[in-house]
Coordinates of C-alpha atoms in Angstrom, one line a residue:
X143 CA -2.1 -2.4 9.4
X144 CA 0.0 -0.8 6.6
X145 CA -0.5 -2.6 3.4
X146 CA 2.3 -1.2 1.3
X147 CA 4.4 1.3 3.2
X148 CA 7.4 2.5 1.3
X149 CA 7.9 -0.8 -0.4
X150 CA 7.9 -1.0 -4.2
X151 CA 7.1 -3.7 -6.7
X152 CA 10.8 -4.7 -6.8
X153 CA 10.5 -5.6 -3.1
X154 CA 8.3 -8.6 -3.9
X155 CA 5.4 -9.7 -6.2
X156 CA 2.9 -9.6 -3.3
X157 CA 3.3 -5.9 -2.4
X158 CA -0.1 -4.4 -3.2
X159 CA 0.3 -1.3 -5.4
X160 CA -2.8 -1.1 -7.6
X161 CA -6.2 0.0 -6.3
X162 CA -7.5 -3.5 -6.9
X163 CA -4.6 -5.2 -5.1
X164 CA -4.9 -2.8 -2.2
X165 CA -8.6 -3.4 -1.9
X166 CA -8.1 -7.1 -1.9
X167 CA -5.3 -6.9 0.7
X168 CA -7.4 -4.6 2.9
X169 CA -10.4 -7.0 2.8
X170 CA -8.1 -9.8 3.8
X171 CA -6.6 -7.8 6.7
X172 CA -10.1 -6.9 8.0
X173 CA -11.2 -10.5 7.7
X174 CA -8.1 -11.5 9.8
X175 CA -9.1 -9.0 12.5
X176 CA -7.5 -5.6 11.5
X177 CA -9.6 -2.6 12.6
X178 CA -7.6 0.0 10.8
X179 CA -5.9 0.0 7.4
X180 CA -3.2 2.4 6.2
X181 CA -2.1 2.8 2.6
X182 CA 0.3 5.0 0.8
X183 CA -1.3 6.3 -2.5
X184 CA 0.7 5.8 -5.7
X185 CA 0.9 7.4 -9.0
X186 CA 0.3 5.2 -12.1
X187 CA 4.0 4.6 -12.4
X188 CA 4.2 3.3 -8.8
X189 CA 5.7 6.3 -7.0
X190 CA 4.3 7.6 -3.7
X191 CA 1.9 10.4 -4.5
X192 CA 1.6 12.1 -1.1
X193 CA 4.6 13.6 0.7
X194 CA 5.7 12.1 4.0
X195 CA 4.9 14.3 7.0

């Protein structure tokens, strides 16, 4: 499950971007049955911090 993908805060209030929001979303996904969680790390201003490969 990918928690945030390339989505940004402007895409909706429920897109998890902060470490706390990502952890909460990951816990919810695992509780719902996810066995893998993928996140895209962000800088403090919300930009993706790792290049796409």
